[in-house]
Amino acid sequence: MSGCFSRLANKFSKGKQDGQKGPPPDPEPNDESRPSASESGQPDGVASSGESLEKQTPKDRWREAFNGLSEEKREALKKLGFSDEKPGPMGSSIKDLAGTVKEKQKACEDKFLKTKICGKEIVFREYTADIVSWIEKAGNIAIQFAPPQASLPWDLVKNLMKIPVNESEQMGALLLTTQVVVSITTRCQVYEHTYLNQIAEDSLGAAQSQLEKRLIDLYKTSLDLLAKSGSLLSSGTPRRIVQAIVNPGKAKDSLDNLGKQEDDLLKDVQACEVGRSATADKRSNEMLELLQAPMTRVDEGVSKLLTHMDEKEHIELLERISAIPFGEHHDEVSEKRTPETGDWLVEHKNFDHWKENDSSLLFWLQGDPGSGKTYLTSKVIDAMKDRISYPLKNEGLAFFYCKRDDNPRDNPLAILQSLVRQLSTTAKSPKSIQTELREVCILARERGSNFRFDQCKSQVLRSLNIYERTTIVIDALDECEPESRDELIEALQFFIEESKNPVKVFISSRPDPVLKNLLENSPNVGIQASDNQEDIRKFINAELIKRTKARPFLETLKPKIIAKLLERCQGMFQWVSLQLHQIGKSSSEDSVYECLDSLPKGLEAAYNKVWREIEGQRDSDRTLTKRALLWVMSASKPMTTDELLSAIRVNPIESLSLSGKIDEEGLLSLCNNLLVIDSQLKVWRFSHLSVLEYLQQKQDWNLPHAHCHAARACLSVLSAIYEKVDPEAGLDPSDHSKEHEILDPTHPFQRYARHHWILHVQGTRTAEETTLASQLKAFLGSPDVSSLHYQRWYQHIVLEGIDIPRTSVFYRAYWVSTPEIAPQNVALFAMCRFSFDSILRDWWEDTSFQLTHVSMGGLDLLATAALGGCRPICKRLVERGMDVNATFDASVTSCGSILTIAAYHGHVELVKYLVQAGADVNKVLRSGYYGNALDAAAKCGHIEIVRSLIQAGTDVNTLFEVGSSGSVLISAAVEGSLENVKIMVQEGKADVNLMPPRGVYGSALAAAASRNHLETVKYLVEKGHADVNLVLETGFHGSALAAAASGGHLETVKYLVQDAHADVNLMLQTGRLGSALAAAASGGHLETVKFLVQDGSAEVNQSLQCGDSGTALMAAAESGDARILEYLISVNADVNQKVVRRIGGSALSVALSFGYRDCVAVLEEAGAKDL
């Protein structure tokens, strides 16, 4: 978009941080003080002389729009106060309107707070404040610049605001209409002045004529809407008002249509902006800067960074970033939340302070187990959704529901990956994605990797700096992995401290001293979830209404039940839910009284009571109940009803034995409210985390025990099925005709067992391994010769191809491919790849087997074990004589060596062992994607491994012939891991100006600049003393500045030029671009081009010595960007400059050869000749 808009965005961002307001209004000017033609900034040959312009009468486009309305609408507007008389001074009209709005604001505060329209919460205070803000901007603009007839819409809006309203929905419709019309009117009067008001009608160019047509159409729609709103508001029919005005639809006078028209208008605004002179008048620029509105539509920081994608590619890319169904998790909680609960939280003064404060702030909601924190969090998420979606705001929102022992929902990396996905685009452009993020995703896909922790932090921060404001909501932070939870908290603190724009972080958790220590250094406010008695009352009442349908006698007891439960609940929803379940089983009033008289004290006592009832069940029922609890505790993914009802029938012994069938309702009844079915995902879960915690306190109810039970059941059914079925003998994986028969291969539980038995074996610990070991050995056969069961299982996995569960070890996220454990007749590869170590200790210690096996993937046993990261198995194989320095061809693995494999996969302890065992840390690889183990660790951002390998003596200045980087420092710089860069420079003494003989980037500084890692760039320059004017010998760019310019990374370009004093006109010797200006022009980055010319004094006619273009103008022509051509021509680029060594020799010949008609037209209009 325009340079003015760019300056506007920067100024607005700075103003927000400094707490500055817009400039005070100047005294209203007389006619003589209006800008002259020489100041107007119009394209050459368009503006008349200053003298003739002063005599022109400004065109009244609002009047023209009014005249184009139907007679009915014109009459309605006259009733609203429209007059044929010449309007009064605009300043007074705006002043009157401001007073009317403030009166309405007071009425809102006295009578209304908010309402819901079309499912969206409308907070009146926010709307009136926004309207007042726009009116103030309009006043400043009008007093300095605007023609008098612009008072027309303001008078109409003022009279609309004076219509008395008695319903909250009426007020909501009134404020919505006013907010949209006022903001659009303000922006449009700026567009009129800047692009149209100084031009005679017969002198309008094509772009100006199109803009004028769009403006008049937009004015007509605005007047239509005002007329319709006035009539409907006066009629006092709130529901009809909402349907007619607010709901998006086909009505030409709806708010939705008005927004779409403005989107179209902005395209014409951009076209006119390109045509403005580089020396545009100061007053026009100042007026544009007065529009300090946080609007996505005029914020280049968003629009230029988004790339539209087709639906399939977009979904695939988002799923690659994070496949966690965060929306379903929210919907499941939100739907179960009792209506009108949680209001106390979002209306609390502390919450309001957190939400409305202009600075970044953390809010911590604390509460004991079962107090309803998750439901309160869902209320916050719904409130934030409403805030940003209607009216549409340029704000980001991301949320996550943590869940203990439910991988990956308890994994900090998975949480950050989900945040990256949710902040990848704006609410206004749901089918787009940040351009740079798309490129990173494509690169990761090519490398077979995904976002790592530091990458996620950097990407989230980039997103935060795009949005005007962002809200991040994390529920149940205490359920995140304790070992790495502090990393997530530090990341949240990092966002609060480093974001240029406000970021609001909301977390809920139990009171936790560790969290308290970590969070106390961040600015935060908070409250206790125990302030929830009224919510619990509503919950009890709603539940009793449901239960009275089956037990009418409960109706008369409701007051007593509610009073008793509120008295004893101690703020715990879960305790109340358990008691309501007990009361719901009562068959008489007396039994209800017995329940109320024997209420347990606290949550643990309530669970003890439930457990006693389970222990009192019949043997067969108790067995099914406990199996269900064990399965839900250990399941690799939440289990469906078909999976769970079948799983609990399996007796976990070697020979398959099945219990009788049970249905869904029967199991729910047996589990006594300890298990529930997720309404969204249709899977089984514990009713509350405290259920799992209660069970884990019991003997033999730990997670390894549950995994052992699951592993034995899986192996039992797999052994039974593959005893009878040969997958290659006519098995059709798509045949689901017998899917309800548990021993059919297509049954859902068979599929679960087939893909998850490995994970359950891995989850078993020493105490349970003895029980499982014999069953596992029977299934595998022997190390050198596998069993028939195992071979048929492998065949079945291969036949399924990519149609596998996401939680399978063979799904792409786990990076296990079937060739890694083939051939199928050798079980050793599965033993190595899946780290079956201590459970098969006697095989590893006492059984002889061949060490010369090579998998179908081309790896030996030691390399396969390195993939799995199992140090003990690798140690056993090395002790048996395997070579730690074995290398592999690129056709086998991208890593090239065993140490590199371990480093790439982040196996810290294994890397340390292999080094101790004699692995050569300086072994330079001749094939693959990585030059050595340190290069792999650097590219993957594994900080501890990078430090360990440097301490072990790895030379950080080694140059490589393979991979895209050429050196380890370049690899670290590309990935943006500032910590790794620091380690290499400070501890490894890396040469920051080292130039590799090959590679994409040419130097570490160019690598960081090309990927827009500004902090890394600053460190390399300021601490590493990188030469910003180093002329590179290899790579695509030729210099660090050209690398940044090529990607349009304006902030990095500014830093290199303004702070690091990079030479803008440095003559490059290699690369495809020739100069920084040509690089920016070739990439279509208009703002970067403008900066290099205006602030960096770039020579627009410099003849280039290398690259494809020859001149910056030719680079623009080759890119097909007419905007940049127009700009370069406006700053005296020579359209007929000839480059002898270039075929075609001129910008025009280039544009002609590519068929860019718009570029050809621009060049020919400027006098270019086909040389």
mmCIF file of C-alpha atoms in Angstrom, residues 867-1011:
data_model
loop_
_atom_site.group_PDB
_atom_site.id
_atom_site.type_symbol
_atom_site.label_atom_id
_atom_site.label_comp_id
_atom_site.label_asym_id
_atom_site.label_seq_id
_atom_site.Cartn_x
_atom_site.Cartn_y
_atom_site.Cartn_z
ATOM 1 C CA LEU A 867 16.787 -42.874 15.128
ATOM 2 C CA GLY A 868 14.926 -44.135 18.205
ATOM 3 C CA GLY A 869 17.336 -42.314 20.492
ATOM 4 C CA CYS A 870 17.923 -45.270 22.808
ATOM 5 C CA ARG A 871 21.297 -44.853 24.486
ATOM 6 C CA PRO A 872 21.357 -48.304 26.180
ATOM 7 C CA ILE A 873 20.677 -50.162 22.913
ATOM 8 C CA CYS A 874 23.284 -48.103 21.053
ATOM 9 C CA LYS A 875 25.756 -48.854 23.821
ATOM 10 C CA ARG A 876 25.074 -52.604 23.545
ATOM 11 C CA LEU A 877 25.532 -52.517 19.771
ATOM 12 C CA VAL A 878 28.784 -50.541 20.004
ATOM 13 C CA GLU A 879 30.066 -53.002 22.610
ATOM 14 C CA ARG A 880 29.251 -55.813 20.188
ATOM 15 C CA GLY A 881 31.503 -54.115 17.631
ATOM 16 C CA MET A 882 29.379 -51.814 15.487
ATOM 17 C CA ASP A 883 31.094 -48.744 13.944
ATOM 18 C CA VAL A 884 30.030 -45.376 15.448
ATOM 19 C CA ASN A 885 31.524 -43.570 12.448
ATOM 20 C CA ALA A 886 29.623 -45.409 9.744
ATOM 21 C CA THR A 887 28.364 -43.116 6.975
ATOM 22 C CA PHE A 888 25.385 -43.380 4.649
ATOM 23 C CA ASP A 889 24.556 -42.158 1.176
ATOM 24 C CA ALA A 890 22.062 -39.316 0.641
ATOM 25 C CA SER A 891 19.682 -41.795 -0.995
ATOM 26 C CA VAL A 892 19.437 -43.538 2.399
ATOM 27 C CA THR A 893 19.251 -40.629 4.847
ATOM 28 C CA SER A 894 19.640 -36.864 4.753
ATOM 29 C CA CYS A 895 21.818 -37.048 7.874
ATOM 30 C CA GLY A 896 24.801 -39.008 6.543
ATOM 31 C CA SER A 897 26.190 -40.423 9.802
ATOM 32 C CA ILE A 898 25.057 -41.955 13.088
ATOM 33 C CA LEU A 899 26.130 -38.930 15.146
ATOM 34 C CA THR A 900 24.308 -36.620 12.729
ATOM 35 C CA ILE A 901 21.153 -38.744 12.987
ATOM 36 C CA ALA A 902 21.209 -38.430 16.780
ATOM 37 C CA ALA A 903 21.939 -34.700 16.624
ATOM 38 C CA TYR A 904 19.189 -34.041 14.102
ATOM 39 C CA HIS A 905 16.565 -35.819 16.210
ATOM 40 C CA GLY A 906 17.611 -33.995 19.362
ATOM 41 C CA HIS A 907 18.767 -37.016 21.377
ATOM 42 C CA VAL A 908 21.048 -35.165 23.796
ATOM 43 C CA GLU A 909 22.229 -38.073 25.955
ATOM 44 C CA LEU A 910 22.817 -40.288 22.942
ATOM 45 C CA VAL A 911 24.957 -37.595 21.271
ATOM 46 C CA LYS A 912 27.090 -37.363 24.409
ATOM 47 C CA TYR A 913 27.492 -41.149 24.536
ATOM 48 C CA LEU A 914 28.441 -41.452 20.855
ATOM 49 C CA VAL A 915 31.122 -38.766 21.299
ATOM 50 C CA GLN A 916 32.497 -40.661 24.303
ATOM 51 C CA ALA A 917 32.421 -43.857 22.240
ATOM 52 C CA GLY A 918 34.646 -42.313 19.583
ATOM 53 C CA ALA A 919 32.327 -40.611 17.107
ATOM 54 C CA ASP A 920 34.278 -38.061 15.045
ATOM 55 C CA VAL A 921 32.687 -34.655 15.754
ATOM 56 C CA ASN A 922 34.599 -33.065 12.852
ATOM 57 C CA LYS A 923 33.684 -35.658 10.267
ATOM 58 C CA VAL A 924 32.669 -33.698 7.159
ATOM 59 C CA LEU A 925 29.918 -35.444 5.208
ATOM 60 C CA ARG A 926 30.049 -35.698 1.453
ATOM 61 C CA SER A 927 26.362 -36.438 0.898
ATOM 62 C CA GLY A 928 23.077 -35.629 2.552
ATOM 63 C CA TYR A 929 21.562 -32.364 3.699
ATOM 64 C CA TYR A 930 23.930 -31.572 6.573
ATOM 65 C CA GLY A 931 27.671 -30.935 6.572
ATOM 66 C CA ASN A 932 28.239 -32.580 9.954
ATOM 67 C CA ALA A 933 26.464 -33.311 13.235
ATOM 68 C CA LEU A 934 26.799 -29.714 14.465
ATOM 69 C CA ASP A 935 25.252 -28.468 11.235
ATOM 70 C CA ALA A 936 22.225 -30.728 11.781
ATOM 71 C CA ALA A 937 21.851 -29.598 15.395
ATOM 72 C CA ALA A 938 22.119 -25.944 14.337
ATOM 73 C CA LYS A 939 19.529 -26.292 11.590
ATOM 74 C CA CYS A 940 17.150 -27.934 14.053
ATOM 75 C CA GLY A 941 17.732 -25.444 16.844
ATOM 76 C CA HIS A 942 18.944 -27.975 19.441
ATOM 77 C CA ILE A 943 20.789 -25.627 21.769
ATOM 78 C CA GLU A 944 22.096 -28.180 24.273
ATOM 79 C CA ILE A 945 23.466 -30.403 21.513
ATOM 80 C CA VAL A 946 25.139 -27.433 19.792
ATOM 81 C CA ARG A 947 26.891 -26.491 23.020
ATOM 82 C CA SER A 948 27.847 -30.112 23.738
ATOM 83 C CA LEU A 949 29.384 -30.655 20.288
ATOM 84 C CA ILE A 950 31.346 -27.388 20.470
ATOM 85 C CA GLN A 951 32.636 -28.351 23.905
ATOM 86 C CA ALA A 952 33.638 -31.704 22.392
ATOM 87 C CA GLY A 953 35.885 -29.881 19.932
ATOM 88 C CA THR A 954 33.816 -29.360 16.790
ATOM 89 C CA ASP A 955 35.400 -26.737 14.518
ATOM 90 C CA VAL A 956 32.664 -24.156 13.873
ATOM 91 C CA ASN A 957 34.537 -22.679 10.923
ATOM 92 C CA THR A 958 34.513 -25.844 8.824
ATOM 93 C CA LEU A 959 33.116 -25.282 5.328
ATOM 94 C CA PHE A 960 30.791 -27.787 3.635
ATOM 95 C CA GLU A 961 30.119 -28.950 0.116
ATOM 96 C CA VAL A 962 26.643 -30.290 0.938
ATOM 97 C CA GLY A 963 23.460 -28.644 2.182
ATOM 98 C CA SER A 964 22.159 -25.143 1.543
ATOM 99 C CA SER A 965 24.221 -23.258 4.134
ATOM 100 C CA GLY A 966 27.913 -23.949 3.701
ATOM 101 C CA SER A 967 28.771 -23.449 7.390
ATOM 102 C CA VAL A 968 27.246 -24.093 10.817
ATOM 103 C CA LEU A 969 26.974 -20.387 11.689
ATOM 104 C CA ILE A 970 24.972 -19.775 8.532
ATOM 105 C CA SER A 971 22.686 -22.692 9.459
ATOM 106 C CA ALA A 972 22.066 -21.215 12.899
ATOM 107 C CA ALA A 973 21.453 -17.764 11.410
ATOM 108 C CA VAL A 974 18.984 -19.145 8.873
ATOM 109 C CA GLU A 975 16.938 -20.787 11.603
ATOM 110 C CA GLY A 976 16.902 -17.631 13.687
ATOM 111 C CA SER A 977 18.208 -19.317 16.830
ATOM 112 C CA LEU A 978 19.927 -16.359 18.448
ATOM 113 C CA GLU A 979 21.141 -18.499 21.348
ATOM 114 C CA ASN A 980 22.914 -20.910 18.995
ATOM 115 C CA VAL A 981 24.483 -18.006 17.112
ATOM 116 C CA LYS A 982 25.771 -16.593 20.395
ATOM 117 C CA ILE A 983 27.190 -19.977 21.461
ATOM 118 C CA MET A 984 29.042 -20.350 18.162
ATOM 119 C CA VAL A 985 30.468 -16.824 18.230
ATOM 120 C CA GLN A 986 31.322 -16.629 21.914
ATOM 121 C CA GLU A 987 32.230 -20.234 22.763
ATOM 122 C CA GLY A 988 33.153 -21.603 19.342
ATOM 123 C CA LYS A 989 34.950 -18.467 18.086
ATOM 124 C CA ALA A 990 33.053 -18.543 14.809
ATOM 125 C CA ASP A 991 34.261 -16.206 12.050
ATOM 126 C CA VAL A 992 31.137 -14.148 11.300
ATOM 127 C CA ASN A 993 32.517 -12.993 7.939
ATOM 128 C CA LEU A 994 33.421 -16.479 6.740
ATOM 129 C CA MET A 995 32.271 -17.002 3.139
ATOM 130 C CA PRO A 996 31.545 -20.603 2.069
ATOM 131 C CA PRO A 997 32.483 -21.927 -1.381
ATOM 132 C CA ARG A 998 28.845 -22.792 -2.092
ATOM 133 C CA GLY A 999 25.360 -22.395 -0.664
ATOM 134 C CA VAL A 1000 22.289 -20.208 -0.887
ATOM 135 C CA TYR A 1001 23.256 -17.310 1.386
ATOM 136 C CA GLY A 1002 26.944 -16.464 1.164
ATOM 137 C CA SER A 1003 27.424 -15.316 4.771
ATOM 138 C CA ALA A 1004 25.811 -15.563 8.189
ATOM 139 C CA LEU A 1005 24.636 -11.946 8.090
ATOM 140 C CA ALA A 1006 23.051 -12.393 4.662
ATOM 141 C CA ALA A 1007 21.347 -15.569 5.907
ATOM 142 C CA ALA A 1008 19.820 -13.836 8.934
ATOM 143 C CA ALA A 1009 18.814 -10.822 6.826
ATOM 144 C CA SER A 1010 17.201 -12.956 4.139
ATOM 145 C CA ARG A 1011 15.008 -14.657 6.759
#
